[in-house]
PDB file of C-alpha atoms in Angstrom:
ATOM      1  CA  MET A1276     -27.654  87.655   9.685  1.00  0.00           C
ATOM      2  CA  THR A1277     -30.665  86.961  11.895  1.00  0.00           C
ATOM      3  CA  ASP A1278     -30.794  86.671  15.681  1.00  0.00           C
ATOM      4  CA  ASN A1279     -30.204  82.934  15.201  1.00  0.00           C
ATOM      5  CA  PRO A1280     -27.156  82.601  12.968  1.00  0.00           C
ATOM      6  CA  MET A1281     -26.804  78.839  13.395  1.00  0.00           C
ATOM      7  CA  PRO A1282     -28.652  77.873  10.174  1.00  0.00           C
ATOM      8  CA  GLN A1283     -26.314  80.068   8.115  1.00  0.00           C
ATOM      9  CA  VAL A1284     -23.219  78.778   9.909  1.00  0.00           C
ATOM     10  CA  GLU A1285     -24.356  75.179   9.455  1.00  0.00           C
ATOM     11  CA  PHE A1286     -24.982  75.827   5.765  1.00  0.00           C
ATOM     12  CA  VAL A1287     -21.501  77.267   5.273  1.00  0.00           C
ATOM     13  CA  VAL A1288     -19.706  74.466   7.119  1.00  0.00           C
ATOM     14  CA  ARG A1289     -21.737  71.717   5.461  1.00  0.00           C
ATOM     15  CA  THR A1290     -21.119  73.218   2.017  1.00  0.00           C
ATOM     16  CA  ILE A1291     -17.384  73.392   2.733  1.00  0.00           C
ATOM     17  CA  ALA A1292     -17.405  69.741   3.779  1.00  0.00           C
ATOM     18  CA  GLN A1293     -19.441  68.554   0.801  1.00  0.00           C
ATOM     19  CA  THR A1294     -17.277  70.527  -1.622  1.00  0.00           C
ATOM     20  CA  ALA A1295     -14.071  69.108  -0.164  1.00  0.00           C
ATOM     21  CA  VAL A1296     -15.360  65.563  -0.511  1.00  0.00           C
ATOM     22  CA  ALA A1297     -16.765  66.071  -4.023  1.00  0.00           C
ATOM     23  CA  ASN A1298     -13.510  67.576  -5.309  1.00  0.00           C
ATOM     24  CA  GLU A1299     -11.116  65.033  -3.801  1.00  0.00           C
ATOM     25  CA  LYS A1300      -9.655  63.955  -7.155  1.00  0.00           C
ATOM     26  CA  TYR A1301      -9.498  67.467  -8.602  1.00  0.00           C
ATOM     27  CA  PHE A1302      -7.663  68.888  -5.593  1.00  0.00           C
ATOM     28  CA  GLY A1303      -5.377  65.871  -5.518  1.00  0.00           C
ATOM     29  CA  ASP A1304      -4.516  66.217  -9.176  1.00  0.00           C
ATOM     30  CA  LEU A1305      -3.646  69.887  -8.663  1.00  0.00           C
ATOM     31  CA  ASP A1306      -1.415  68.997  -5.740  1.00  0.00           C
ATOM     32  CA  ALA A1307       0.327  66.259  -7.701  1.00  0.00           C
ATOM     33  CA  VAL A1308       1.724  68.765 -10.229  1.00  0.00           C
ATOM     34  CA  VAL A1309       4.501  69.909  -7.876  1.00  0.00           C
ATOM     35  CA  GLY A1310       3.437  68.446  -4.520  1.00  0.00           C
ATOM     36  CA  ASP A1311       2.870  64.978  -3.128  1.00  0.00           C
ATOM     37  CA  GLY A1312      -0.721  64.730  -4.383  1.00  0.00           C
ATOM     38  CA  ASP A1313      -2.318  64.025  -1.007  1.00  0.00           C
ATOM     39  CA  PHE A1314      -4.113  67.338  -0.489  1.00  0.00           C
ATOM     40  CA  GLY A1315      -7.432  66.224  -1.977  1.00  0.00           C
ATOM     41  CA  TYR A1316      -7.339  62.887  -0.182  1.00  0.00           C
ATOM     42  CA  SER A1317      -6.486  64.410   3.188  1.00  0.00           C
ATOM     43  CA  LEU A1318      -9.112  67.127   2.962  1.00  0.00           C
ATOM     44  CA  ALA A1319     -11.818  64.695   1.861  1.00  0.00           C
ATOM     45  CA  ARG A1320     -11.105  62.177   4.624  1.00  0.00           C
ATOM     46  CA  GLY A1321     -11.398  64.845   7.299  1.00  0.00           C
ATOM     47  CA  PHE A1322     -14.566  66.408   5.995  1.00  0.00           C
ATOM     48  CA  GLU A1323     -16.127  62.982   5.435  1.00  0.00           C
ATOM     49  CA  VAL A1324     -15.978  62.568   9.196  1.00  0.00           C
ATOM     50  CA  VAL A1325     -17.556  65.998   9.656  1.00  0.00           C
ATOM     51  CA  LEU A1326     -20.481  64.905   7.460  1.00  0.00           C
ATOM     52  CA  ALA A1327     -20.755  61.474   9.086  1.00  0.00           C
ATOM     53  CA  ASP A1328     -20.848  62.991  12.588  1.00  0.00           C
ATOM     54  CA  TRP A1329     -22.969  65.984  11.575  1.00  0.00           C
ATOM     55  CA  ASP A1330     -25.929  65.334  13.855  1.00  0.00           C
ATOM     56  CA  THR A1331     -23.728  64.801  16.914  1.00  0.00           C
ATOM     57  CA  PHE A1332     -22.097  68.224  17.041  1.00  0.00           C
ATOM     58  CA  ASP A1333     -23.042  70.483  19.959  1.00  0.00           C
ATOM     59  CA  ARG A1334     -25.004  73.457  18.617  1.00  0.00           C
ATOM     60  CA  THR A1335     -25.314  75.380  21.871  1.00  0.00           C
ATOM     61  CA  ASP A1336     -23.818  78.388  20.102  1.00  0.00           C
ATOM     62  CA  VAL A1337     -21.701  79.179  17.051  1.00  0.00           C
ATOM     63  CA  ALA A1338     -18.400  79.072  18.940  1.00  0.00           C
ATOM     64  CA  THR A1339     -19.102  75.636  20.425  1.00  0.00           C
ATOM     65  CA  PHE A1340     -20.162  74.252  17.053  1.00  0.00           C
ATOM     66  CA  LEU A1341     -17.095  75.576  15.245  1.00  0.00           C
ATOM     67  CA  ARG A1342     -14.761  74.311  17.949  1.00  0.00           C
ATOM     68  CA  LYS A1343     -16.177  70.813  17.553  1.00  0.00           C
ATOM     69  CA  ILE A1344     -15.654  71.006  13.803  1.00  0.00           C
ATOM     70  CA  ALA A1345     -12.091  72.196  14.379  1.00  0.00           C
ATOM     71  CA  VAL A1346     -11.308  69.202  16.592  1.00  0.00           C
ATOM     72  CA  VAL A1347     -12.424  66.783  13.886  1.00  0.00           C
ATOM     73  CA  ILE A1348     -10.539  68.604  11.153  1.00  0.00           C
ATOM     74  CA  THR A1349      -7.323  68.807  13.150  1.00  0.00           C
ATOM     75  CA  SER A1350      -7.402  65.136  14.107  1.00  0.00           C
ATOM     76  CA  LYS A1351      -8.642  63.632  10.833  1.00  0.00           C
ATOM     77  CA  ILE A1352      -7.033  65.691   8.055  1.00  0.00           C
ATOM     78  CA  GLY A1353      -3.490  64.523   7.438  1.00  0.00           C
ATOM     79  CA  GLY A1354      -0.352  66.465   6.604  1.00  0.00           C
ATOM     80  CA  THR A1355      -0.115  70.193   7.149  1.00  0.00           C
ATOM     81  CA  SER A1356      -3.709  70.843   6.059  1.00  0.00           C
ATOM     82  CA  GLY A1357      -5.267  69.557   9.283  1.00  0.00           C
ATOM     83  CA  PRO A1358      -3.508  71.979  11.631  1.00  0.00           C
ATOM     84  CA  LEU A1359      -4.005  74.895   9.236  1.00  0.00           C
ATOM     85  CA  TRP A1360      -7.714  74.366   8.576  1.00  0.00           C
ATOM     86  CA  GLY A1361      -8.315  73.393  12.197  1.00  0.00           C
ATOM     87  CA  THR A1362      -6.619  76.566  13.414  1.00  0.00           C
ATOM     88  CA  ALA A1363      -8.757  78.618  11.026  1.00  0.00           C
ATOM     89  CA  PHE A1364     -11.953  77.171  12.502  1.00  0.00           C
ATOM     90  CA  LEU A1365     -10.674  77.586  16.074  1.00  0.00           C
ATOM     91  CA  ARG A1366      -9.747  81.225  15.562  1.00  0.00           C
ATOM     92  CA  ALA A1367     -13.113  81.909  13.892  1.00  0.00           C
ATOM     93  CA  ALA A1368     -14.871  80.228  16.820  1.00  0.00           C
ATOM     94  CA  ALA A1369     -13.023  82.331  19.365  1.00  0.00           C
ATOM     95  CA  THR A1370     -13.853  85.532  17.517  1.00  0.00           C
ATOM     96  CA  SER A1371     -17.548  84.633  17.205  1.00  0.00           C
ATOM     97  CA  THR A1372     -17.930  84.877  20.983  1.00  0.00           C
ATOM     98  CA  ALA A1373     -17.293  88.617  20.844  1.00  0.00           C
ATOM     99  CA  THR A1374     -20.777  89.375  19.517  1.00  0.00           C
ATOM    100  CA  PRO A1375     -24.224  87.844  20.162  1.00  0.00           C
ATOM    101  CA  GLN A1376     -25.175  88.307  16.507  1.00  0.00           C
ATOM    102  CA  LEU A1377     -23.135  87.427  13.441  1.00  0.00           C
ATOM    103  CA  ASP A1378     -23.648  90.387  11.170  1.00  0.00           C
ATOM    104  CA  GLY A1379     -21.427  91.105   8.184  1.00  0.00           C
ATOM    105  CA  ASN A1380     -18.769  92.864  10.215  1.00  0.00           C
ATOM    106  CA  ALA A1381     -18.602  89.940  12.647  1.00  0.00           C
ATOM    107  CA  VAL A1382     -18.150  87.493   9.781  1.00  0.00           C
ATOM    108  CA  VAL A1383     -15.297  89.612   8.415  1.00  0.00           C
ATOM    109  CA  ALA A1384     -13.704  89.626  11.877  1.00  0.00           C
ATOM    110  CA  MET A1385     -13.981  85.822  12.035  1.00  0.00           C
ATOM    111  CA  LEU A1386     -12.358  85.459   8.635  1.00  0.00           C
ATOM    112  CA  HIS A1387      -9.559  87.853   9.564  1.00  0.00           C
ATOM    113  CA  ALA A1388      -8.953  85.808  12.715  1.00  0.00           C
ATOM    114  CA  ALA A1389      -8.839  82.627  10.632  1.00  0.00           C
ATOM    115  CA  ILE A1390      -6.330  84.228   8.265  1.00  0.00           C
ATOM    116  CA  GLU A1391      -4.139  85.348  11.145  1.00  0.00           C
ATOM    117  CA  GLY A1392      -4.266  81.851  12.587  1.00  0.00           C
ATOM    118  CA  ILE A1393      -3.205  80.289   9.303  1.00  0.00           C
ATOM    119  CA  GLN A1394      -0.380  82.800   8.941  1.00  0.00           C
ATOM    120  CA  ALA A1395       0.898  82.063  12.435  1.00  0.00           C
ATOM    121  CA  ARG A1396       0.517  78.284  12.256  1.00  0.00           C
ATOM    122  CA  GLY A1397       1.982  77.945   8.775  1.00  0.00           C
ATOM    123  CA  ASN A1398       4.493  80.775   9.040  1.00  0.00           C
ATOM    124  CA  ALA A1399       3.069  81.994   5.738  1.00  0.00           C
ATOM    125  CA  ALA A1400       2.391  85.368   4.193  1.00  0.00           C
ATOM    126  CA  LEU A1401       0.561  86.683   1.166  1.00  0.00           C
ATOM    127  CA  GLY A1402       2.507  85.877  -1.975  1.00  0.00           C
ATOM    128  CA  ASP A1403       3.894  82.592  -0.615  1.00  0.00           C
ATOM    129  CA  LYS A1404       1.514  80.668  -2.906  1.00  0.00           C
ATOM    130  CA  THR A1405      -0.873  79.250  -0.313  1.00  0.00           C
ATOM    131  CA  LEU A1406      -4.599  79.302   0.374  1.00  0.00           C
ATOM    132  CA  LEU A1407      -4.059  82.755   1.900  1.00  0.00           C
ATOM    133  CA  ASP A1408      -3.600  84.176  -1.589  1.00  0.00           C
ATOM    134  CA  ALA A1409      -7.279  83.479  -2.297  1.00  0.00           C
ATOM    135  CA  LEU A1410      -8.759  83.689   1.192  1.00  0.00           C
ATOM    136  CA  ALA A1411      -7.365  87.118   2.085  1.00  0.00           C
ATOM    137  CA  PRO A1412      -8.524  88.893  -1.108  1.00  0.00           C
ATOM    138  CA  ALA A1413     -11.938  87.219  -0.843  1.00  0.00           C
ATOM    139  CA  THR A1414     -12.239  88.427   2.754  1.00  0.00           C
ATOM    140  CA  ASP A1415     -11.318  91.946   1.681  1.00  0.00           C
ATOM    141  CA  GLU A1416     -14.078  91.774  -0.921  1.00  0.00           C
ATOM    142  CA  ILE A1417     -16.587  90.632   1.694  1.00  0.00           C
ATOM    143  CA  ALA A1418     -15.605  93.608   3.845  1.00  0.00           C
ATOM    144  CA  ARG A1419     -16.076  95.898   0.845  1.00  0.00           C
ATOM    145  CA  GLN A1420     -19.522  94.478   0.087  1.00  0.00           C
ATOM    146  CA  VAL A1421     -20.558  94.771   3.745  1.00  0.00           C
ATOM    147  CA  ALA A1422     -19.552  98.434   3.698  1.00  0.00           C
ATOM    148  CA  LEU A1423     -21.649  98.906   0.562  1.00  0.00           C
ATOM    149  CA  GLY A1424     -24.655  97.339   2.263  1.00  0.00           C
ATOM    150  CA  SER A1425     -24.900  94.413  -0.182  1.00  0.00           C
ATOM    151  CA  ASP A1426     -27.065  91.443   0.714  1.00  0.00           C
ATOM    152  CA  ALA A1427     -25.477  88.120   1.662  1.00  0.00           C
ATOM    153  CA  LYS A1428     -25.968  86.413  -1.700  1.00  0.00           C
ATOM    154  CA  THR A1429     -24.421  89.314  -3.610  1.00  0.00           C
ATOM    155  CA  THR A1430     -21.559  89.453  -1.134  1.00  0.00           C
ATOM    156  CA  VAL A1431     -20.738  85.753  -1.411  1.00  0.00           C
ATOM    157  CA  ARG A1432     -20.888  85.855  -5.211  1.00  0.00           C
ATOM    158  CA  ALA A1433     -18.520  88.830  -5.306  1.00  0.00           C
ATOM    159  CA  ALA A1434     -16.147  87.053  -2.928  1.00  0.00           C
ATOM    160  CA  ALA A1435     -16.239  83.952  -5.121  1.00  0.00           C
ATOM    161  CA  THR A1436     -15.276  85.980  -8.184  1.00  0.00           C
ATOM    162  CA  VAL A1437     -12.322  87.528  -6.372  1.00  0.00           C
ATOM    163  CA  ALA A1438     -11.263  84.171  -4.912  1.00  0.00           C
ATOM    164  CA  ARG A1439     -11.218  82.588  -8.377  1.00  0.00           C
ATOM    165  CA  THR A1440      -9.224  85.413  -9.946  1.00  0.00           C
ATOM    166  CA  SER A1441      -6.777  85.371  -7.040  1.00  0.00           C
ATOM    167  CA  ALA A1442      -6.401  81.585  -7.090  1.00  0.00           C
ATOM    168  CA  ASP A1443      -5.718  81.580 -10.829  1.00  0.00           C
ATOM    169  CA  ALA A1444      -3.104  84.295 -10.290  1.00  0.00           C
ATOM    170  CA  THR A1445      -1.099  81.993  -8.004  1.00  0.00           C
ATOM    171  CA  ALA A1446       0.184  80.322 -11.189  1.00  0.00           C
ATOM    172  CA  THR A1447       2.576  83.261 -11.516  1.00  0.00           C
ATOM    173  CA  LEU A1448       4.009  82.771  -8.021  1.00  0.00           C
ATOM    174  CA  GLU A1449       6.871  80.631  -6.771  1.00  0.00           C
ATOM    175  CA  ALA A1450       5.852  78.448  -3.837  1.00  0.00           C
ATOM    176  CA  ARG A1451       7.552  79.345  -0.567  1.00  0.00           C
ATOM    177  CA  ARG A1452       5.678  77.029   1.787  1.00  0.00           C
ATOM    178  CA  GLY A1453       4.798  73.345   1.746  1.00  0.00           C
ATOM    179  CA  ARG A1454       6.231  70.527  -0.326  1.00  0.00           C
ATOM    180  CA  ALA A1455       5.792  72.564  -3.514  1.00  0.00           C
ATOM    181  CA  SER A1456       8.433  74.976  -2.224  1.00  0.00           C
ATOM    182  CA  TYR A1457      11.049  72.240  -2.656  1.00  0.00           C
ATOM    183  CA  THR A1458      10.638  72.509  -6.419  1.00  0.00           C
ATOM    184  CA  GLY A1459      11.650  76.180  -6.528  1.00  0.00           C
ATOM    185  CA  GLU A1460      10.964  77.854  -9.854  1.00  0.00           C
ATOM    186  CA  ARG A1461       9.306  74.684 -11.165  1.00  0.00           C
ATOM    187  CA  SER A1462       6.285  75.641  -9.064  1.00  0.00           C
ATOM    188  CA  ILE A1463       5.728  78.672 -11.302  1.00  0.00           C
ATOM    189  CA  GLY A1464       3.092  77.957 -13.921  1.00  0.00           C
ATOM    190  CA  SER A1465       0.718  75.848 -11.820  1.00  0.00           C
ATOM    191  CA  VAL A1466      -1.991  77.138  -9.486  1.00  0.00           C
ATOM    192  CA  ASP A1467      -1.845  76.523  -5.759  1.00  0.00           C
ATOM    193  CA  PRO A1468      -4.256  73.721  -4.795  1.00  0.00           C
ATOM    194  CA  GLY A1469      -5.147  75.322  -1.448  1.00  0.00           C
ATOM    195  CA  ALA A1470      -5.997  78.655  -3.035  1.00  0.00           C
ATOM    196  CA  THR A1471      -7.998  76.869  -5.730  1.00  0.00           C
ATOM    197  CA  ALA A1472      -9.875  74.926  -3.064  1.00  0.00           C
ATOM    198  CA  VAL A1473     -10.835  78.222  -1.432  1.00  0.00           C
ATOM    199  CA  ALA A1474     -12.134  79.481  -4.785  1.00  0.00           C
ATOM    200  CA  VAL A1475     -14.120  76.304  -5.455  1.00  0.00           C
ATOM    201  CA  ILE A1476     -15.647  76.475  -1.972  1.00  0.00           C
ATOM    202  CA  PHE A1477     -16.680  80.113  -2.389  1.00  0.00           C
ATOM    203  CA  GLU A1478     -18.187  79.283  -5.783  1.00  0.00           C
ATOM    204  CA  ALA A1479     -20.142  76.395  -4.251  1.00  0.00           C
ATOM    205  CA  LEU A1480     -21.426  78.697  -1.519  1.00  0.00           C
ATOM    206  CA  ALA A1481     -22.436  81.333  -4.056  1.00  0.00           C
ATOM    207  CA  ASP A1482     -24.223  78.791  -6.252  1.00  0.00           C
ATOM    208  CA  ALA A1483     -26.152  77.238  -3.373  1.00  0.00           C
ATOM    209  CA  TRP A1484     -26.799  80.280  -1.166  1.00  0.00           C
ATOM    210  CA  PRO A1485     -30.553  80.334  -0.435  1.00  0.00           C
ATOM    211  CA  THR A1486     -32.714  83.415  -0.739  1.00  0.00           C
ATOM    212  CA  THR A1487     -33.799  82.980   2.865  1.00  0.00           C
ATOM    213  CA  PHE A1488     -32.859  80.736   5.753  1.00  0.00           C
TER     214      PHE A1488
END
């Protein structure tokens, strides 16, 4: 990234918000298979507020901006998704203060912090059929691309491919967290909506990532 990473960070957060709102029905339909069907609705309502309040967020630095986003997400997204997504943004914000520039390694560190926050808040692990099962492999792919010296657009596209493959693979897992876990083996055969949301978001980022900022 450049010496001023805010345009990239704004692009990522805004794309996440727009994707969540645009896919409200799709994510809800996925959740309704073995869950209560409110995932898409909850996510969309929270990120609608992010978009509506976009110009009011403090952009003093990346950490301040992400913390403000986290507050909105935590307070406006219902169910378990609000605390989980809010914690992810808070942990990423805290980690961003460790470096004045957000290069590839710093981004990976932020994502790892977000993953750790989700694991702690949701008492979840890889293989439990949650968003972690797409987010963690995608983060590993980003780290791999950074080590290879790939540019940002190539890196995001590679992460999107891994996120999609990983999200689709959750159909083979039995849910161990969330309302879907109440259905036991019935949860096998359907993809996890949170993991799929991660894949859709990465794909949206890859499709829209500009050549330059």
